[in-house]
Tab-separated table of C-alpha atoms and ligand atoms in Angstrom:
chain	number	residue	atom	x	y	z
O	1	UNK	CA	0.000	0.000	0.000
O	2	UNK	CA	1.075	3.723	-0.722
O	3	UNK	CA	1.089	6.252	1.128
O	4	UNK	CA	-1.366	9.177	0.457
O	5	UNK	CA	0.145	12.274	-0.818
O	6	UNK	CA	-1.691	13.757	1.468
O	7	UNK	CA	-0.753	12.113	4.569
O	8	UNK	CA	1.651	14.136	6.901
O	9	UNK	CA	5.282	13.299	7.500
O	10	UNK	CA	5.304	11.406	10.692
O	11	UNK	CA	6.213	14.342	13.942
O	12	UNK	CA	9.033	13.340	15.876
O	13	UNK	CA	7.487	12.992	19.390
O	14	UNK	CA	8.457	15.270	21.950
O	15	UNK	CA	10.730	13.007	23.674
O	16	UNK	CA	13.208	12.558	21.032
O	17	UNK	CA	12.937	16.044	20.420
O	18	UNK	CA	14.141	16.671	23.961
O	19	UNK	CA	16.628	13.634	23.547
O	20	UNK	CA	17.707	15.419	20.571
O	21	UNK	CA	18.285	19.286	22.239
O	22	UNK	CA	20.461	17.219	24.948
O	23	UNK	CA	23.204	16.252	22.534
O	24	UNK	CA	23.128	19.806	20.642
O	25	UNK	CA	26.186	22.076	20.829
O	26	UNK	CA	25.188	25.448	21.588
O	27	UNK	CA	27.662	26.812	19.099
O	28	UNK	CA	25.422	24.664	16.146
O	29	UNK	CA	22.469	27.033	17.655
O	30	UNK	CA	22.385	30.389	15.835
O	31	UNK	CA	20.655	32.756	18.887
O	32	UNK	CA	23.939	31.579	20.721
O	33	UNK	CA	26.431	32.613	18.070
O	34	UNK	CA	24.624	35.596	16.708
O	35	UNK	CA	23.642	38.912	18.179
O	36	UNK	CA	21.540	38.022	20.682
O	37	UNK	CA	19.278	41.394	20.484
O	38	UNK	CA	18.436	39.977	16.689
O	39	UNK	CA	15.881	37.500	18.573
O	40	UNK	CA	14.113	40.603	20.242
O	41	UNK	CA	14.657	43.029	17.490
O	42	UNK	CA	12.414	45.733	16.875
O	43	UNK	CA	13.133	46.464	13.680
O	44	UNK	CA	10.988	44.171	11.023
O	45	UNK	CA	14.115	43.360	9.018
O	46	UNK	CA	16.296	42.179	11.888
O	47	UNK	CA	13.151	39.988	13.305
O	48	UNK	CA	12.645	38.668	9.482
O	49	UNK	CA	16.443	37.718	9.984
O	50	UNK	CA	16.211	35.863	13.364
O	51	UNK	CA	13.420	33.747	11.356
O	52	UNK	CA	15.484	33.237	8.380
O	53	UNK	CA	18.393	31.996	10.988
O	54	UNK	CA	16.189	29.541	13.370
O	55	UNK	CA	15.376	27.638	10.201
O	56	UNK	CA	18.928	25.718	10.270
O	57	UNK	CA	18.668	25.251	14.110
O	58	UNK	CA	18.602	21.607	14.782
O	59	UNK	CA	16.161	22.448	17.640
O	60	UNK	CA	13.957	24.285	15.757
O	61	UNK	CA	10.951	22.267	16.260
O	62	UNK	CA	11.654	21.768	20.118
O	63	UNK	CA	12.243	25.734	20.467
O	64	UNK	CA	9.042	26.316	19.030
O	65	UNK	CA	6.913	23.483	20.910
O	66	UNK	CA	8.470	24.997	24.411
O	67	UNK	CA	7.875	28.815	23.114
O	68	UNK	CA	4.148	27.730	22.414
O	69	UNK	CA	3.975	25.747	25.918
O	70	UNK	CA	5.532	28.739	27.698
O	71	UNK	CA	3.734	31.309	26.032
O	72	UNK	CA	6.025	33.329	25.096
O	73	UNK	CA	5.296	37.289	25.411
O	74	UNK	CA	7.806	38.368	22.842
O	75	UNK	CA	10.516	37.623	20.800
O	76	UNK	CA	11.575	34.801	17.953
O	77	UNK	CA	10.879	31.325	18.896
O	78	UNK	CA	11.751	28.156	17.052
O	79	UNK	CA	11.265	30.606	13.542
O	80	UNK	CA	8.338	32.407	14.862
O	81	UNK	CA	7.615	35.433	15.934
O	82	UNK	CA	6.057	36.034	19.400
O	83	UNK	CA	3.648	38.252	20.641
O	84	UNK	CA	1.567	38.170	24.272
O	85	UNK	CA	2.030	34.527	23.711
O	86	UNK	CA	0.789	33.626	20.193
O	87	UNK	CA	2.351	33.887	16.874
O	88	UNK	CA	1.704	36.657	14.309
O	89	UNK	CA	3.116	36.544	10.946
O	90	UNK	CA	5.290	39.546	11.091
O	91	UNK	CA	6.136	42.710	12.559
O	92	UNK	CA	4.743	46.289	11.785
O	93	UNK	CA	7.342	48.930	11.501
O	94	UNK	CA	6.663	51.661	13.906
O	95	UNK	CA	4.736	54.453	13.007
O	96	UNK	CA	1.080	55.403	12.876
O	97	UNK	CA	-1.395	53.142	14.114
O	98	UNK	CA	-4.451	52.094	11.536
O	99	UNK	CA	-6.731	54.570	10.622
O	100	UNK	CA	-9.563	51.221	10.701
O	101	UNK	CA	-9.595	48.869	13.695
O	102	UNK	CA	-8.775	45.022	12.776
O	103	UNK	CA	-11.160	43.070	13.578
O	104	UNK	CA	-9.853	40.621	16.448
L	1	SF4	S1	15.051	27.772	16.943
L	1	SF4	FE1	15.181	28.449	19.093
L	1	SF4	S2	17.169	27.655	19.814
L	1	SF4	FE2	17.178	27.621	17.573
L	1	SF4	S3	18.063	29.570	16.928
L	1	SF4	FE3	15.852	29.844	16.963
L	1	SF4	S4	15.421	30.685	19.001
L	1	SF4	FE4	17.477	29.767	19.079
């Protein structure tokens, strides 16, 4: 029998994932041998950057299973960005706030 095309790749389960972060050099993680600040940026491009560099972390999935557990209030997470503890697709540049109210 074949698999579906549109069956999902099996998830690795959270305790290999942890098993996995054990073994992981912290230099082979790029918020520990990169600027630091880039993860709590506020520019758009530097936050867009800190995404672009969690996506060859070999934790990535872990970081962002433990942001989403924890919450997080702000900052980049496992790729994604963090606000009051849920992800948003991207950051606005400062500046004037919308003339029309989004819709929550
Ligand atoms: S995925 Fe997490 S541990 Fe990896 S670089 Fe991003 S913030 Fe750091």
């Amino acid at each position: 029998m074949t698999a579906s095309v549109l069956e999902r790749p099996e998830a690795p389960s959270l305790g290999s994932l942890h098993d996995r972060a054990d073994r992981v050099d912290d230099a082979l993680l790029p918020c520990r041998v990169n600027n630091p600040e880039l993860w709590f940026a506020e520019s758009p491009g530097d936050v867009e950057l800190a995404k672009e560099l969690c996506a060859g972390c070999p934790v990535q999935a872990l970081c962002l299973d433990g942001a989403m557990a924890r919450k997080e209030p702000w900052g980049v997470w496992g790729g994604q960005l963090f606000l009051q503890g849920a992800v948003i697709p991207r950051k606005r540049p400062r500046g004037r706030p919308r003339k029309n109210p989004v819709a929550a």
